[in-house]
Amino acid sequence: MSQQNSFSDLLARVQSQRWPWVVIAFLSVALVVIAHNVFQVWLYMKPCEQCVYIRFGFLVIALGALFPILAPKAFWSKIVATVLGCYGAIYGLMCSIKLSNIHHAIHSDDLDAMFGMQGCSLEPHYPFGLPLEKWAPDWFLPTGDCGYDNSDVPVGTVLSPLQESIINMYNDAGGWYLIPPYKFMSMAQCCELAFGVALLLVLALAWGAVKDKMASR
């Protein structure tokens, strides 16, 4: 048996189990919770328009994964998961790329880098007209500017030593980076990577579901 066939067979077996979909859903929701509770609330980094769109993309992926979790053996659940997963990942990837371009232009030494660059709005427009900013404004209403992910600590706020050290670390780097001292991978670039991985996982599991369906005929 070739390695390609054995890998396809593995995908066919795995896609009918709950755990891979649980992992996708958990990680997608966890990233949104971390963005809100840690960076927005604890570190006072205001979310921008593209940031809240990115949160929406992750939650769409998680919503899609919910169907195979509830019905892991049903082929229709994989179809729904694939459609929602691909939509959420591609939408989020597009928003992440846009945010990355804005971030690069803002922090560039080239004065013309922002020429023709569309900025961010404080009035979001979600797909299908969903008023998420009204349903959950603390989570989905943008209050910051794209490309500026420094902390905006309210005057008079008493920070813990840990908060202050982390905020100073990011501010010294000029924003959020995976490795701040080296300015390695901005938040937008990390989101690009996360959405890219999510898309590959969803498509791989979808291929496994198709292979399993064909084999059962």
PDB file of C-alpha atoms in Angstrom:
ATOM      1  CA  MET A   1       0.000   0.000   0.000  1.00  0.00           C
ATOM      2  CA  SER A   2       1.396   3.418  -0.992  1.00  0.00           C
ATOM      3  CA  GLN A   3       1.905   6.171   1.533  1.00  0.00           C
ATOM      4  CA  GLN A   4      -0.657   8.294  -0.292  1.00  0.00           C
ATOM      5  CA  ASN A   5      -3.327   5.600   0.005  1.00  0.00           C
ATOM      6  CA  SER A   6      -2.515   4.915   3.627  1.00  0.00           C
ATOM      7  CA  PHE A   7      -2.791   8.648   4.437  1.00  0.00           C
ATOM      8  CA  SER A   8      -6.120   8.860   2.593  1.00  0.00           C
ATOM      9  CA  ASP A   9      -7.355   5.832   4.522  1.00  0.00           C
ATOM     10  CA  LEU A  10      -6.298   7.505   7.767  1.00  0.00           C
ATOM     11  CA  LEU A  11      -8.255  10.633   6.845  1.00  0.00           C
ATOM     12  CA  ALA A  12     -11.259   8.487   5.964  1.00  0.00           C
ATOM     13  CA  ARG A  13     -11.182   6.921   9.435  1.00  0.00           C
ATOM     14  CA  VAL A  14     -10.443  10.103  11.338  1.00  0.00           C
ATOM     15  CA  GLN A  15     -13.117  12.288   9.745  1.00  0.00           C
ATOM     16  CA  SER A  16     -15.896  10.090  11.182  1.00  0.00           C
ATOM     17  CA  GLN A  17     -14.615  10.589  14.719  1.00  0.00           C
ATOM     18  CA  ARG A  18     -15.503  13.544  16.918  1.00  0.00           C
ATOM     19  CA  TRP A  19     -12.058  14.466  18.222  1.00  0.00           C
ATOM     20  CA  PRO A  20     -10.582  16.187  15.114  1.00  0.00           C
ATOM     21  CA  TRP A  21     -13.649  18.390  14.829  1.00  0.00           C
ATOM     22  CA  VAL A  22     -13.532  19.083  18.561  1.00  0.00           C
ATOM     23  CA  VAL A  23      -9.916  20.197  18.182  1.00  0.00           C
ATOM     24  CA  ILE A  24     -10.806  22.549  15.303  1.00  0.00           C
ATOM     25  CA  ALA A  25     -13.767  24.015  17.186  1.00  0.00           C
ATOM     26  CA  PHE A  26     -11.870  24.354  20.462  1.00  0.00           C
ATOM     27  CA  LEU A  27      -8.838  26.074  18.931  1.00  0.00           C
ATOM     28  CA  SER A  28     -11.011  28.437  16.871  1.00  0.00           C
ATOM     29  CA  VAL A  29     -13.059  29.507  19.889  1.00  0.00           C
ATOM     30  CA  ALA A  30      -9.966  29.636  22.107  1.00  0.00           C
ATOM     31  CA  LEU A  31      -8.257  32.125  19.786  1.00  0.00           C
ATOM     32  CA  VAL A  32     -11.296  34.417  19.932  1.00  0.00           C
ATOM     33  CA  VAL A  33     -11.508  34.150  23.720  1.00  0.00           C
ATOM     34  CA  ILE A  34      -7.786  34.884  24.078  1.00  0.00           C
ATOM     35  CA  ALA A  35      -8.058  37.878  21.727  1.00  0.00           C
ATOM     36  CA  HIS A  36     -10.888  39.327  23.807  1.00  0.00           C
ATOM     37  CA  ASN A  37     -10.072  38.348  27.381  1.00  0.00           C
ATOM     38  CA  VAL A  38      -6.285  38.613  27.270  1.00  0.00           C
ATOM     39  CA  PHE A  39      -5.339  41.187  24.654  1.00  0.00           C
ATOM     40  CA  GLN A  40      -8.432  43.401  24.679  1.00  0.00           C
ATOM     41  CA  VAL A  41      -9.521  43.286  28.324  1.00  0.00           C
ATOM     42  CA  TRP A  42      -6.311  42.497  30.221  1.00  0.00           C
ATOM     43  CA  LEU A  43      -3.734  44.229  28.007  1.00  0.00           C
ATOM     44  CA  TYR A  44      -6.008  47.049  26.770  1.00  0.00           C
ATOM     45  CA  MET A  45      -5.427  46.463  23.058  1.00  0.00           C
ATOM     46  CA  LYS A  46      -8.462  47.863  21.254  1.00  0.00           C
ATOM     47  CA  PRO A  47      -9.775  45.666  18.418  1.00  0.00           C
ATOM     48  CA  CYS A  48      -9.870  47.178  14.944  1.00  0.00           C
ATOM     49  CA  GLU A  49     -12.383  46.536  12.173  1.00  0.00           C
ATOM     50  CA  GLN A  50     -10.364  43.720  10.608  1.00  0.00           C
ATOM     51  CA  CYS A  51      -9.741  42.250  14.067  1.00  0.00           C
ATOM     52  CA  VAL A  52     -13.446  41.750  14.748  1.00  0.00           C
ATOM     53  CA  TYR A  53     -13.930  40.320  11.253  1.00  0.00           C
ATOM     54  CA  ILE A  54     -11.167  37.839  12.048  1.00  0.00           C
ATOM     55  CA  ARG A  55     -13.030  36.832  15.217  1.00  0.00           C
ATOM     56  CA  PHE A  56     -16.135  36.243  13.111  1.00  0.00           C
ATOM     57  CA  GLY A  57     -14.163  34.024  10.728  1.00  0.00           C
ATOM     58  CA  PHE A  58     -12.890  31.814  13.536  1.00  0.00           C
ATOM     59  CA  LEU A  59     -16.382  31.441  15.004  1.00  0.00           C
ATOM     60  CA  VAL A  60     -17.795  30.420  11.617  1.00  0.00           C
ATOM     61  CA  ILE A  61     -15.168  27.659  11.452  1.00  0.00           C
ATOM     62  CA  ALA A  62     -16.142  26.545  14.961  1.00  0.00           C
ATOM     63  CA  LEU A  63     -19.830  26.582  14.015  1.00  0.00           C
ATOM     64  CA  GLY A  64     -19.129  24.345  11.043  1.00  0.00           C
ATOM     65  CA  ALA A  65     -17.168  21.872  13.171  1.00  0.00           C
ATOM     66  CA  LEU A  66     -20.103  21.639  15.547  1.00  0.00           C
ATOM     67  CA  PHE A  67     -22.140  19.594  13.046  1.00  0.00           C
ATOM     68  CA  PRO A  68     -19.705  16.626  12.789  1.00  0.00           C
ATOM     69  CA  ILE A  69     -19.330  16.775  16.562  1.00  0.00           C
ATOM     70  CA  LEU A  70     -23.073  16.229  16.916  1.00  0.00           C
ATOM     71  CA  ALA A  71     -23.350  13.761  14.013  1.00  0.00           C
ATOM     72  CA  PRO A  72     -19.855  12.329  13.330  1.00  0.00           C
ATOM     73  CA  LYS A  73     -21.066   9.501  11.087  1.00  0.00           C
ATOM     74  CA  ALA A  74     -23.384  11.578   8.885  1.00  0.00           C
ATOM     75  CA  PHE A  75     -21.992  12.637   5.521  1.00  0.00           C
ATOM     76  CA  TRP A  76     -24.231  15.710   5.402  1.00  0.00           C
ATOM     77  CA  SER A  77     -22.585  17.029   8.561  1.00  0.00           C
ATOM     78  CA  LYS A  78     -19.197  16.957   6.798  1.00  0.00           C
ATOM     79  CA  ILE A  79     -20.675  18.896   3.883  1.00  0.00           C
ATOM     80  CA  VAL A  80     -21.942  21.606   6.234  1.00  0.00           C
ATOM     81  CA  ALA A  81     -18.633  21.644   8.115  1.00  0.00           C
ATOM     82  CA  THR A  82     -16.666  21.956   4.884  1.00  0.00           C
ATOM     83  CA  VAL A  83     -18.814  24.781   3.500  1.00  0.00           C
ATOM     84  CA  LEU A  84     -18.764  26.793   6.728  1.00  0.00           C
ATOM     85  CA  GLY A  85     -15.156  25.910   7.508  1.00  0.00           C
ATOM     86  CA  CYS A  86     -13.869  26.957   4.091  1.00  0.00           C
ATOM     87  CA  TYR A  87     -15.984  30.103   4.110  1.00  0.00           C
ATOM     88  CA  GLY A  88     -14.797  31.126   7.582  1.00  0.00           C
ATOM     89  CA  ALA A  89     -11.161  30.324   6.820  1.00  0.00           C
ATOM     90  CA  ILE A  90     -11.088  32.116   3.455  1.00  0.00           C
ATOM     91  CA  TYR A  91     -12.971  35.123   4.819  1.00  0.00           C
ATOM     92  CA  GLY A  92     -10.671  35.331   7.824  1.00  0.00           C
ATOM     93  CA  LEU A  93      -7.605  34.836   5.648  1.00  0.00           C
ATOM     94  CA  MET A  94      -8.637  37.733   3.413  1.00  0.00           C
ATOM     95  CA  CYS A  95      -9.175  39.995   6.437  1.00  0.00           C
ATOM     96  CA  SER A  96      -5.833  38.901   7.916  1.00  0.00           C
ATOM     97  CA  ILE A  97      -3.995  39.661   4.686  1.00  0.00           C
ATOM     98  CA  LYS A  98      -5.623  43.090   4.499  1.00  0.00           C
ATOM     99  CA  LEU A  99      -4.680  43.800   8.112  1.00  0.00           C
ATOM    100  CA  SER A 100      -1.134  42.590   7.478  1.00  0.00           C
ATOM    101  CA  ASN A 101      -0.800  44.924   4.486  1.00  0.00           C
ATOM    102  CA  ILE A 102      -2.096  47.870   6.522  1.00  0.00           C
ATOM    103  CA  HIS A 103       0.245  46.988   9.390  1.00  0.00           C
ATOM    104  CA  HIS A 104       3.205  46.805   7.007  1.00  0.00           C
ATOM    105  CA  ALA A 105       2.314  50.128   5.368  1.00  0.00           C
ATOM    106  CA  ILE A 106       1.888  51.941   8.677  1.00  0.00           C
ATOM    107  CA  HIS A 107       5.189  50.697  10.052  1.00  0.00           C
ATOM    108  CA  SER A 108       7.065  51.194   6.800  1.00  0.00           C
ATOM    109  CA  ASP A 109       9.630  53.957   6.284  1.00  0.00           C
ATOM    110  CA  ASP A 110       8.177  54.514   2.825  1.00  0.00           C
ATOM    111  CA  LEU A 111       5.957  57.611   2.997  1.00  0.00           C
ATOM    112  CA  ASP A 112       3.990  56.422  -0.036  1.00  0.00           C
ATOM    113  CA  ALA A 113       3.236  52.985   1.434  1.00  0.00           C
ATOM    114  CA  MET A 114      -0.241  54.053   2.541  1.00  0.00           C
ATOM    115  CA  PHE A 115      -1.129  55.464  -0.880  1.00  0.00           C
ATOM    116  CA  GLY A 116      -4.322  53.791  -2.096  1.00  0.00           C
ATOM    117  CA  MET A 117      -4.592  51.762   1.098  1.00  0.00           C
ATOM    118  CA  GLN A 118      -8.144  51.516   2.408  1.00  0.00           C
ATOM    119  CA  GLY A 119      -8.301  52.237   6.109  1.00  0.00           C
ATOM    120  CA  CYS A 120     -10.541  50.903   8.837  1.00  0.00           C
ATOM    121  CA  SER A 121     -13.962  51.967  10.003  1.00  0.00           C
ATOM    122  CA  LEU A 122     -15.546  51.996  13.448  1.00  0.00           C
ATOM    123  CA  GLU A 123     -18.814  50.854  11.843  1.00  0.00           C
ATOM    124  CA  PRO A 124     -18.383  47.204  10.872  1.00  0.00           C
ATOM    125  CA  HIS A 125     -20.320  45.480   8.115  1.00  0.00           C
ATOM    126  CA  TYR A 126     -20.587  41.747   8.699  1.00  0.00           C
ATOM    127  CA  PRO A 127     -21.602  39.218   6.039  1.00  0.00           C
ATOM    128  CA  PHE A 128     -25.334  38.660   5.573  1.00  0.00           C
ATOM    129  CA  GLY A 129     -26.013  41.898   7.446  1.00  0.00           C
ATOM    130  CA  LEU A 130     -25.467  40.276  10.840  1.00  0.00           C
ATOM    131  CA  PRO A 131     -25.568  43.014  13.537  1.00  0.00           C
ATOM    132  CA  LEU A 132     -22.972  41.335  15.714  1.00  0.00           C
ATOM    133  CA  GLU A 133     -21.685  44.685  16.948  1.00  0.00           C
ATOM    134  CA  LYS A 134     -25.154  45.292  18.439  1.00  0.00           C
ATOM    135  CA  TRP A 135     -25.643  41.799  19.820  1.00  0.00           C
ATOM    136  CA  ALA A 136     -22.215  41.635  21.480  1.00  0.00           C
ATOM    137  CA  PRO A 137     -20.500  45.045  21.193  1.00  0.00           C
ATOM    138  CA  ASP A 138     -17.689  44.202  23.583  1.00  0.00           C
ATOM    139  CA  TRP A 139     -16.684  41.355  21.300  1.00  0.00           C
ATOM    140  CA  PHE A 140     -17.566  42.627  17.813  1.00  0.00           C
ATOM    141  CA  LEU A 141     -17.555  46.438  17.879  1.00  0.00           C
ATOM    142  CA  PRO A 142     -14.222  47.857  16.653  1.00  0.00           C
ATOM    143  CA  THR A 143     -12.775  50.587  18.840  1.00  0.00           C
ATOM    144  CA  GLY A 144      -9.194  50.740  17.564  1.00  0.00           C
ATOM    145  CA  ASP A 145      -7.273  51.567  14.402  1.00  0.00           C
ATOM    146  CA  CYS A 146      -5.958  48.906  12.063  1.00  0.00           C
ATOM    147  CA  GLY A 147      -2.240  48.347  12.284  1.00  0.00           C
ATOM    148  CA  TYR A 148      -1.904  49.977  15.698  1.00  0.00           C
ATOM    149  CA  ASP A 149      -1.969  47.190  18.274  1.00  0.00           C
ATOM    150  CA  ASN A 150      -0.345  49.013  21.160  1.00  0.00           C
ATOM    151  CA  SER A 151      -2.024  49.044  24.555  1.00  0.00           C
ATOM    152  CA  ASP A 152      -4.247  51.998  25.385  1.00  0.00           C
ATOM    153  CA  VAL A 153      -4.339  51.892  29.165  1.00  0.00           C
ATOM    154  CA  PRO A 154      -6.988  54.195  30.693  1.00  0.00           C
ATOM    155  CA  VAL A 155      -5.645  56.982  32.861  1.00  0.00           C
ATOM    156  CA  GLY A 156      -5.593  56.024  36.518  1.00  0.00           C
ATOM    157  CA  THR A 157      -5.534  52.279  35.872  1.00  0.00           C
ATOM    158  CA  VAL A 158      -3.438  50.346  38.350  1.00  0.00           C
ATOM    159  CA  LEU A 159      -1.567  47.580  36.544  1.00  0.00           C
ATOM    160  CA  SER A 160      -0.154  44.462  38.103  1.00  0.00           C
ATOM    161  CA  PRO A 161       3.610  43.976  37.671  1.00  0.00           C
ATOM    162  CA  LEU A 162       2.960  41.219  35.127  1.00  0.00           C
ATOM    163  CA  GLN A 163       0.532  43.372  33.131  1.00  0.00           C
ATOM    164  CA  GLU A 164       2.923  46.290  33.108  1.00  0.00           C
ATOM    165  CA  SER A 165       5.888  44.196  31.986  1.00  0.00           C
ATOM    166  CA  ILE A 166       3.959  42.582  29.117  1.00  0.00           C
ATOM    167  CA  ILE A 167       2.448  45.894  27.990  1.00  0.00           C
ATOM    168  CA  ASN A 168       5.868  47.551  28.051  1.00  0.00           C
ATOM    169  CA  MET A 169       7.346  44.650  26.080  1.00  0.00           C
ATOM    170  CA  TYR A 170       4.783  45.063  23.288  1.00  0.00           C
ATOM    171  CA  ASN A 171       4.958  48.866  23.342  1.00  0.00           C
ATOM    172  CA  ASP A 172       8.754  48.757  23.066  1.00  0.00           C
ATOM    173  CA  ALA A 173       8.392  46.502  20.021  1.00  0.00           C
ATOM    174  CA  GLY A 174       5.869  48.886  18.459  1.00  0.00           C
ATOM    175  CA  GLY A 175       2.956  46.462  18.702  1.00  0.00           C
ATOM    176  CA  TRP A 176       2.062  42.812  19.146  1.00  0.00           C
ATOM    177  CA  TYR A 177       4.518  40.278  17.761  1.00  0.00           C
ATOM    178  CA  LEU A 178       4.893  36.568  18.383  1.00  0.00           C
ATOM    179  CA  ILE A 179       8.504  37.269  19.372  1.00  0.00           C
ATOM    180  CA  PRO A 180       8.481  40.987  20.297  1.00  0.00           C
ATOM    181  CA  PRO A 181      12.264  41.622  20.568  1.00  0.00           C
ATOM    182  CA  TYR A 182      12.745  40.508  16.954  1.00  0.00           C
ATOM    183  CA  LYS A 183       9.410  41.841  15.637  1.00  0.00           C
ATOM    184  CA  PHE A 184       8.774  38.337  14.308  1.00  0.00           C
ATOM    185  CA  MET A 185       5.266  37.653  12.998  1.00  0.00           C
ATOM    186  CA  SER A 186       2.692  40.342  13.675  1.00  0.00           C
ATOM    187  CA  MET A 187      -0.754  39.449  14.966  1.00  0.00           C
ATOM    188  CA  ALA A 188      -2.128  39.632  11.422  1.00  0.00           C
ATOM    189  CA  GLN A 189       0.519  37.231  10.128  1.00  0.00           C
ATOM    190  CA  CYS A 190      -0.205  34.781  12.944  1.00  0.00           C
ATOM    191  CA  CYS A 191      -3.885  34.906  11.990  1.00  0.00           C
ATOM    192  CA  GLU A 192      -2.957  34.226   8.358  1.00  0.00           C
ATOM    193  CA  LEU A 193      -1.107  31.122   9.487  1.00  0.00           C
ATOM    194  CA  ALA A 194      -3.971  29.992  11.734  1.00  0.00           C
ATOM    195  CA  PHE A 195      -6.588  30.375   8.999  1.00  0.00           C
ATOM    196  CA  GLY A 196      -4.332  28.640   6.486  1.00  0.00           C
ATOM    197  CA  VAL A 197      -3.873  25.655   8.788  1.00  0.00           C
ATOM    198  CA  ALA A 198      -7.608  25.552   9.546  1.00  0.00           C
ATOM    199  CA  LEU A 199      -8.420  25.544   5.833  1.00  0.00           C
ATOM    200  CA  LEU A 200      -6.018  22.678   5.159  1.00  0.00           C
ATOM    201  CA  LEU A 201      -7.428  20.653   8.048  1.00  0.00           C
ATOM    202  CA  VAL A 202     -11.030  21.141   6.932  1.00  0.00           C
ATOM    203  CA  LEU A 203     -10.213  20.230   3.333  1.00  0.00           C
ATOM    204  CA  ALA A 204      -8.220  17.176   4.430  1.00  0.00           C
ATOM    205  CA  LEU A 205     -11.097  15.921   6.574  1.00  0.00           C
ATOM    206  CA  ALA A 206     -13.525  16.647   3.739  1.00  0.00           C
ATOM    207  CA  TRP A 207     -11.405  14.531   1.387  1.00  0.00           C
ATOM    208  CA  GLY A 208     -11.453  11.762   3.966  1.00  0.00           C
ATOM    209  CA  ALA A 209     -15.247  11.972   4.162  1.00  0.00           C
ATOM    210  CA  VAL A 210     -15.561  11.731   0.369  1.00  0.00           C
ATOM    211  CA  LYS A 211     -13.193   8.763   0.236  1.00  0.00           C
ATOM    212  CA  ASP A 212     -15.111   7.029   3.021  1.00  0.00           C
ATOM    213  CA  LYS A 213     -18.413   7.685   1.216  1.00  0.00           C
ATOM    214  CA  MET A 214     -17.081   6.250  -2.046  1.00  0.00           C
ATOM    215  CA  ALA A 215     -15.673   3.194  -0.302  1.00  0.00           C
ATOM    216  CA  SER A 216     -19.026   2.416   1.347  1.00  0.00           C
ATOM    217  CA  ARG A 217     -20.848   2.199  -1.958  1.00  0.00           C
TER     218      ARG A 217
END
